[in-house]
């Protein structure tokens, strides 16, 4: 699995690490030398990702932590777990998210609260919990995983898209506030990404993966879904010292969808 040393000696915490983009990011980070703490509400997903990483590289430094990202107490415990396991923290990837498909005209306050509690408050929880550790790093980075639909429109996922747009505002503000402490803060905006979530949802609807792959040919200029690793490589770059002069930015990783 080893590919390079771009995160050699660094420690990263990834929320939503039990699969999809989070799991792919863990593979890329480990391959570049990082020790990784995976946080997810799904213990089976965490175990699967951790087992795969150890299978690929028995020397991989992996810890898992089962948590509800909307919980402040869980975020503080996850930060402590990272510090106790690996002695500190250099990178935070806020990837955990929930979805909702209600039209805005029909969404209930409870649905809004459920979205905000994970996608926005959850992101804030982990930023706040780990900032004391990141400030000690000397070259720390936060990467928030937003969405290309944070900057463009569509119907049917307004709650999700609104929270993802809020993540971009949070990213810019935190970049201002943490620059003096040596912490860079950036965001990536993925487009259509073929994760297990979409595969399992398609299968539940009676569709095959082959049919699924034909359904996003018109949602990017490149004409296909992204593989999760295609989102993880830009996350890696922003997390690494190669992006040392970049903070407060939004990187579109959407195959051109946002300009269509």
mmCIF file of C-alpha atoms in Angstrom:
data_model
loop_
_atom_site.group_PDB
_atom_site.id
_atom_site.type_symbol
_atom_site.label_atom_id
_atom_site.label_comp_id
_atom_site.label_asym_id
_atom_site.label_seq_id
_atom_site.Cartn_x
_atom_site.Cartn_y
_atom_site.Cartn_z
ATOM 1 C CA UNK A 1 0.000 0.000 0.000
ATOM 2 C CA UNK A 2 2.931 2.354 0.592
ATOM 3 C CA UNK A 3 3.075 4.995 -2.131
ATOM 4 C CA UNK A 4 5.060 7.842 -0.643
ATOM 5 C CA UNK A 5 5.913 9.911 2.404
ATOM 6 C CA UNK A 6 3.770 13.008 2.003
ATOM 7 C CA UNK A 7 2.242 12.515 5.470
ATOM 8 C CA UNK A 8 5.178 10.718 7.059
ATOM 9 C CA UNK A 9 5.179 11.269 10.809
ATOM 10 C CA UNK A 10 1.748 12.925 10.819
ATOM 11 C CA UNK A 11 -1.397 11.855 12.634
ATOM 12 C CA UNK A 12 -4.828 12.279 11.048
ATOM 13 C CA UNK A 13 -8.374 11.927 12.332
ATOM 14 C CA UNK A 14 -11.069 11.201 9.745
ATOM 15 C CA UNK A 15 -14.777 11.367 10.585
ATOM 16 C CA UNK A 16 -17.076 9.234 8.497
ATOM 17 C CA UNK A 17 -14.144 6.851 8.202
ATOM 18 C CA UNK A 18 -16.202 3.683 8.003
ATOM 19 C CA UNK A 19 -16.384 3.599 4.200
ATOM 20 C CA UNK A 20 -16.850 5.681 1.070
ATOM 21 C CA UNK A 21 -14.705 8.791 0.756
ATOM 22 C CA UNK A 22 -13.595 8.502 4.392
ATOM 23 C CA UNK A 23 -12.369 4.941 3.956
ATOM 24 C CA UNK A 24 -10.633 5.794 0.696
ATOM 25 C CA UNK A 25 -8.947 8.769 2.365
ATOM 26 C CA UNK A 26 -7.708 6.502 5.129
ATOM 27 C CA UNK A 27 -6.128 4.179 2.539
ATOM 28 C CA UNK A 28 -4.412 7.076 0.796
ATOM 29 C CA UNK A 29 -3.238 8.641 4.067
ATOM 30 C CA UNK A 30 -1.822 5.366 5.367
ATOM 31 C CA UNK A 31 -0.097 4.825 2.050
ATOM 32 C CA UNK A 32 1.596 8.201 2.496
ATOM 33 C CA UNK A 33 2.877 7.400 5.982
ATOM 34 C CA UNK A 34 0.212 8.812 8.304
ATOM 35 C CA UNK A 35 -1.130 7.275 11.480
ATOM 36 C CA UNK A 36 -4.918 7.415 11.244
ATOM 37 C CA UNK A 37 -7.800 7.531 13.695
ATOM 38 C CA UNK A 38 -11.096 6.567 12.043
ATOM 39 C CA UNK A 39 -14.332 7.851 13.577
ATOM 40 C CA UNK A 40 -17.756 6.600 12.541
ATOM 41 C CA UNK A 41 -21.127 5.713 14.035
ATOM 42 C CA UNK A 42 -21.011 2.337 12.271
ATOM 43 C CA UNK A 43 -18.727 -0.108 14.124
ATOM 44 C CA UNK A 44 -18.961 -2.723 11.369
ATOM 45 C CA UNK A 45 -17.881 -0.200 8.754
ATOM 46 C CA UNK A 46 -14.947 0.892 10.902
ATOM 47 C CA UNK A 47 -13.855 -2.692 11.421
ATOM 48 C CA UNK A 48 -14.043 -3.433 7.704
ATOM 49 C CA UNK A 49 -11.911 -0.426 6.769
ATOM 50 C CA UNK A 50 -9.362 -1.074 9.527
ATOM 51 C CA UNK A 51 -9.084 -4.757 8.601
ATOM 52 C CA UNK A 52 -8.537 -3.860 4.940
ATOM 53 C CA UNK A 53 -5.809 -1.362 5.814
ATOM 54 C CA UNK A 54 -3.986 -3.895 7.990
ATOM 55 C CA UNK A 55 -4.320 -6.512 5.258
ATOM 56 C CA UNK A 56 -2.795 -4.121 2.729
ATOM 57 C CA UNK A 57 -0.018 -3.098 5.116
ATOM 58 C CA UNK A 58 0.465 -4.987 8.396
ATOM 59 C CA UNK A 59 2.539 -2.073 9.687
ATOM 60 C CA UNK A 60 -0.267 0.467 9.176
ATOM 61 C CA UNK A 61 -0.985 2.516 12.284
ATOM 62 C CA UNK A 62 -4.780 2.504 12.626
ATOM 63 C CA UNK A 63 -7.130 3.212 15.509
ATOM 64 C CA UNK A 64 -10.919 3.307 15.414
ATOM 65 C CA UNK A 65 -13.446 5.157 17.535
ATOM 66 C CA UNK A 66 -17.205 4.623 17.412
ATOM 67 C CA UNK A 67 -18.985 7.944 17.826
ATOM 68 C CA UNK A 68 -22.004 10.036 16.953
ATOM 69 C CA UNK A 69 -20.399 13.150 15.483
ATOM 70 C CA UNK A 70 -23.277 15.292 16.756
ATOM 71 C CA UNK A 71 -22.102 14.519 20.318
ATOM 72 C CA UNK A 72 -19.708 17.027 21.866
ATOM 73 C CA UNK A 73 -18.619 14.479 24.462
ATOM 74 C CA UNK A 74 -17.808 11.904 21.778
ATOM 75 C CA UNK A 75 -15.742 14.471 19.865
ATOM 76 C CA UNK A 76 -13.689 15.269 22.961
ATOM 77 C CA UNK A 77 -13.145 11.568 23.639
ATOM 78 C CA UNK A 78 -12.103 10.973 20.025
ATOM 79 C CA UNK A 79 -9.533 13.768 20.277
ATOM 80 C CA UNK A 80 -8.211 12.286 23.511
ATOM 81 C CA UNK A 81 -8.064 8.860 21.869
ATOM 82 C CA UNK A 82 -5.909 10.278 19.053
ATOM 83 C CA UNK A 83 -3.575 11.993 21.508
ATOM 84 C CA UNK A 84 -3.204 8.904 23.691
ATOM 85 C CA UNK A 85 -2.748 6.575 20.720
ATOM 86 C CA UNK A 86 -0.290 8.574 18.642
ATOM 87 C CA UNK A 87 0.913 11.473 20.772
ATOM 88 C CA UNK A 88 -0.830 14.315 18.974
ATOM 89 C CA UNK A 89 -2.724 15.315 15.847
ATOM 90 C CA UNK A 90 -1.794 17.107 12.623
ATOM 91 C CA UNK A 91 -4.754 16.625 10.268
ATOM 92 C CA UNK A 92 -8.530 16.623 10.672
ATOM 93 C CA UNK A 93 -10.808 15.524 7.834
ATOM 94 C CA UNK A 94 -14.468 16.317 8.494
ATOM 95 C CA UNK A 95 -16.193 13.840 6.202
ATOM 96 C CA UNK A 96 -19.144 12.503 8.223
ATOM 97 C CA UNK A 97 -22.541 13.486 6.851
ATOM 98 C CA UNK A 98 -26.181 12.476 6.706
ATOM 99 C CA UNK A 99 -28.622 12.951 3.832
ATOM 100 C CA UNK A 100 -32.244 13.955 3.435
ATOM 101 C CA UNK A 101 -34.428 13.909 0.335
ATOM 102 C CA UNK A 102 -37.378 16.051 1.461
ATOM 103 C CA UNK A 103 -38.347 19.049 -0.715
ATOM 104 C CA UNK A 104 -37.757 22.293 1.135
ATOM 105 C CA UNK A 105 -41.469 23.082 1.105
ATOM 106 C CA UNK A 106 -42.168 19.858 3.016
ATOM 107 C CA UNK A 107 -39.149 19.581 5.338
ATOM 108 C CA UNK A 108 -39.941 19.526 9.037
ATOM 109 C CA UNK A 109 -38.012 21.259 11.829
ATOM 110 C CA UNK A 110 -36.961 17.824 13.071
ATOM 111 C CA UNK A 111 -35.483 16.989 9.667
ATOM 112 C CA UNK A 112 -33.590 20.268 9.610
ATOM 113 C CA UNK A 113 -32.251 19.663 13.108
ATOM 114 C CA UNK A 114 -31.086 16.161 12.209
ATOM 115 C CA UNK A 115 -29.150 17.496 9.213
ATOM 116 C CA UNK A 116 -27.626 20.453 11.017
ATOM 117 C CA UNK A 117 -26.641 18.389 14.065
ATOM 118 C CA UNK A 118 -24.345 16.183 11.982
ATOM 119 C CA UNK A 119 -23.293 18.164 8.914
ATOM 120 C CA UNK A 120 -22.683 21.501 10.632
ATOM 121 C CA UNK A 121 -22.605 21.025 14.400
ATOM 122 C CA UNK A 122 -20.718 17.753 13.967
ATOM 123 C CA UNK A 123 -18.076 19.532 11.906
ATOM 124 C CA UNK A 124 -17.858 22.259 14.536
ATOM 125 C CA UNK A 125 -17.611 19.683 17.333
ATOM 126 C CA UNK A 126 -14.519 18.067 15.837
ATOM 127 C CA UNK A 127 -12.840 21.324 14.896
ATOM 128 C CA UNK A 128 -13.248 22.599 18.438
ATOM 129 C CA UNK A 129 -12.241 19.313 20.055
ATOM 130 C CA UNK A 130 -8.993 18.892 18.128
ATOM 131 C CA UNK A 131 -7.827 22.505 17.759
ATOM 132 C CA UNK A 132 -5.728 22.402 20.961
ATOM 133 C CA UNK A 133 -3.840 19.452 19.438
ATOM 134 C CA UNK A 134 -3.601 20.962 15.950
ATOM 135 C CA UNK A 135 -2.206 24.214 17.318
ATOM 136 C CA UNK A 136 0.706 22.246 18.778
ATOM 137 C CA UNK A 137 1.513 20.606 15.450
ATOM 138 C CA UNK A 138 3.302 23.463 13.722
ATOM 139 C CA UNK A 139 1.919 22.475 10.301
ATOM 140 C CA UNK A 140 -1.676 21.428 10.872
ATOM 141 C CA UNK A 141 -4.505 21.169 8.380
ATOM 142 C CA UNK A 142 -8.274 20.800 8.476
ATOM 143 C CA UNK A 143 -10.043 19.590 5.327
ATOM 144 C CA UNK A 144 -13.832 19.834 5.300
ATOM 145 C CA UNK A 145 -15.654 17.614 2.813
ATOM 146 C CA UNK A 146 -18.528 19.687 1.443
ATOM 147 C CA UNK A 147 -20.293 19.129 -1.909
ATOM 148 C CA UNK A 148 -20.350 20.631 -5.372
ATOM 149 C CA UNK A 149 -24.033 21.276 -4.704
ATOM 150 C CA UNK A 150 -23.012 23.748 -2.016
ATOM 151 C CA UNK A 151 -22.304 26.165 -4.876
ATOM 152 C CA UNK A 152 -24.852 25.094 -7.492
ATOM 153 C CA UNK A 153 -28.509 24.137 -7.466
ATOM 154 C CA UNK A 154 -30.677 21.059 -7.801
ATOM 155 C CA UNK A 155 -34.014 19.881 -6.482
ATOM 156 C CA UNK A 156 -34.746 17.348 -3.791
ATOM 157 C CA UNK A 157 -31.769 17.733 -1.443
ATOM 158 C CA UNK A 158 -32.070 21.297 -0.204
ATOM 159 C CA UNK A 159 -31.429 20.443 3.442
ATOM 160 C CA UNK A 160 -28.220 18.597 2.640
ATOM 161 C CA UNK A 161 -27.016 21.251 0.212
ATOM 162 C CA UNK A 162 -27.731 24.095 2.634
ATOM 163 C CA UNK A 163 -25.650 22.448 5.354
ATOM 164 C CA UNK A 164 -22.848 21.781 2.883
ATOM 165 C CA UNK A 165 -22.900 25.472 1.891
ATOM 166 C CA UNK A 166 -22.692 26.325 5.582
ATOM 167 C CA UNK A 167 -19.539 24.206 5.804
ATOM 168 C CA UNK A 168 -17.886 26.473 3.234
ATOM 169 C CA UNK A 169 -18.661 29.568 5.297
ATOM 170 C CA UNK A 170 -17.334 27.799 8.387
ATOM 171 C CA UNK A 171 -14.178 26.879 6.482
ATOM 172 C CA UNK A 172 -13.446 30.489 5.515
ATOM 173 C CA UNK A 173 -14.097 31.864 9.000
ATOM 174 C CA UNK A 174 -12.019 29.201 10.731
ATOM 175 C CA UNK A 175 -9.170 29.848 8.281
ATOM 176 C CA UNK A 176 -9.159 33.485 9.444
ATOM 177 C CA UNK A 177 -9.313 32.549 13.109
ATOM 178 C CA UNK A 178 -6.656 29.837 13.068
ATOM 179 C CA UNK A 179 -4.031 31.322 10.744
ATOM 180 C CA UNK A 180 -2.203 32.819 13.711
ATOM 181 C CA UNK A 181 -2.033 29.350 15.283
ATOM 182 C CA UNK A 182 -0.520 27.688 12.226
ATOM 183 C CA UNK A 183 -3.664 25.744 11.275
ATOM 184 C CA UNK A 184 -4.770 25.805 7.635
ATOM 185 C CA UNK A 185 -8.457 25.188 6.864
ATOM 186 C CA UNK A 186 -9.764 24.252 3.413
ATOM 187 C CA UNK A 187 -12.697 22.467 1.814
ATOM 188 C CA UNK A 188 -13.197 20.063 -1.054
ATOM 189 C CA UNK A 189 -16.470 19.857 -2.969
ATOM 190 C CA UNK A 190 -16.950 16.403 -4.481
ATOM 191 C CA UNK A 191 -19.269 15.719 -7.361
ATOM 192 C CA UNK A 192 -21.027 12.415 -8.080
ATOM 193 C CA UNK A 193 -18.919 9.776 -6.322
ATOM 194 C CA UNK A 194 -19.624 6.066 -6.586
ATOM 195 C CA UNK A 195 -19.501 5.010 -2.941
ATOM 196 C CA UNK A 196 -21.008 1.970 -1.265
ATOM 197 C CA UNK A 197 -23.874 4.221 -0.126
ATOM 198 C CA UNK A 198 -25.004 4.728 -3.720
ATOM 199 C CA UNK A 199 -24.350 1.108 -4.692
ATOM 200 C CA UNK A 200 -26.401 -0.233 -1.781
ATOM 201 C CA UNK A 201 -29.194 2.283 -2.403
ATOM 202 C CA UNK A 202 -29.364 1.247 -6.063
ATOM 203 C CA UNK A 203 -29.468 -2.435 -5.182
ATOM 204 C CA UNK A 204 -32.257 -1.794 -2.676
ATOM 205 C CA UNK A 205 -34.212 -0.190 -5.534
ATOM 206 C CA UNK A 206 -33.596 -3.224 -7.720
ATOM 207 C CA UNK A 207 -30.932 -1.650 -9.935
ATOM 208 C CA UNK A 208 -27.580 -3.203 -10.792
ATOM 209 C CA UNK A 209 -24.242 -1.453 -10.420
ATOM 210 C CA UNK A 210 -23.910 -1.514 -14.213
ATOM 211 C CA UNK A 211 -27.183 0.404 -14.561
ATOM 212 C CA UNK A 212 -26.120 2.765 -11.789
ATOM 213 C CA UNK A 213 -22.916 3.648 -13.615
ATOM 214 C CA UNK A 214 -24.915 4.854 -16.633
ATOM 215 C CA UNK A 215 -27.067 7.226 -14.583
ATOM 216 C CA UNK A 216 -24.512 9.994 -13.969
ATOM 217 C CA UNK A 217 -23.059 10.377 -17.463
ATOM 218 C CA UNK A 218 -24.564 13.869 -17.722
ATOM 219 C CA UNK A 219 -23.549 15.164 -14.259
ATOM 220 C CA UNK A 220 -19.961 16.028 -15.114
ATOM 221 C CA UNK A 221 -18.014 17.233 -18.094
ATOM 222 C CA UNK A 222 -15.956 14.069 -17.776
ATOM 223 C CA UNK A 223 -19.135 12.033 -18.150
ATOM 224 C CA UNK A 224 -18.863 9.512 -15.321
ATOM 225 C CA UNK A 225 -18.908 8.984 -11.574
ATOM 226 C CA UNK A 226 -15.769 9.662 -9.558
ATOM 227 C CA UNK A 227 -14.130 6.811 -7.700
ATOM 228 C CA UNK A 228 -13.766 7.599 -3.970
ATOM 229 C CA UNK A 229 -9.970 7.703 -4.350
ATOM 230 C CA UNK A 230 -10.325 10.523 -6.874
ATOM 231 C CA UNK A 231 -11.702 12.651 -4.037
ATOM 232 C CA UNK A 232 -9.130 11.391 -1.542
ATOM 233 C CA UNK A 233 -6.075 12.495 -3.521
ATOM 234 C CA UNK A 234 -7.091 16.183 -3.456
ATOM 235 C CA UNK A 235 -7.863 15.804 0.263
ATOM 236 C CA UNK A 236 -4.358 14.409 0.721
ATOM 237 C CA UNK A 237 -2.830 17.340 -1.127
ATOM 238 C CA UNK A 238 -4.631 19.930 0.997
ATOM 239 C CA UNK A 239 -3.684 18.024 4.143
ATOM 240 C CA UNK A 240 -0.010 17.812 3.195
ATOM 241 C CA UNK A 241 2.725 20.413 3.427
ATOM 242 C CA UNK A 242 2.621 20.698 -0.374
ATOM 243 C CA UNK A 243 -0.394 22.992 0.183
ATOM 244 C CA UNK A 244 1.372 25.004 2.890
ATOM 245 C CA UNK A 245 0.378 28.372 1.353
ATOM 246 C CA UNK A 246 -3.284 27.457 0.844
ATOM 247 C CA UNK A 247 -5.978 28.223 3.405
ATOM 248 C CA UNK A 248 -9.594 29.330 3.293
ATOM 249 C CA UNK A 249 -10.086 27.900 -0.186
ATOM 250 C CA UNK A 250 -12.746 25.701 -1.780
ATOM 251 C CA UNK A 251 -11.470 23.079 -4.209
ATOM 252 C CA UNK A 252 -14.036 21.744 -6.676
ATOM 253 C CA UNK A 253 -13.481 18.020 -7.291
ATOM 254 C CA UNK A 254 -16.583 17.494 -9.404
ATOM 255 C CA UNK A 255 -15.494 16.712 -12.963
ATOM 256 C CA UNK A 256 -16.725 20.146 -14.024
ATOM 257 C CA UNK A 257 -20.300 19.704 -12.779
ATOM 258 C CA UNK A 258 -20.390 23.107 -11.098
ATOM 259 C CA UNK A 259 -19.777 24.937 -14.389
ATOM 260 C CA UNK A 260 -22.305 23.010 -16.473
#
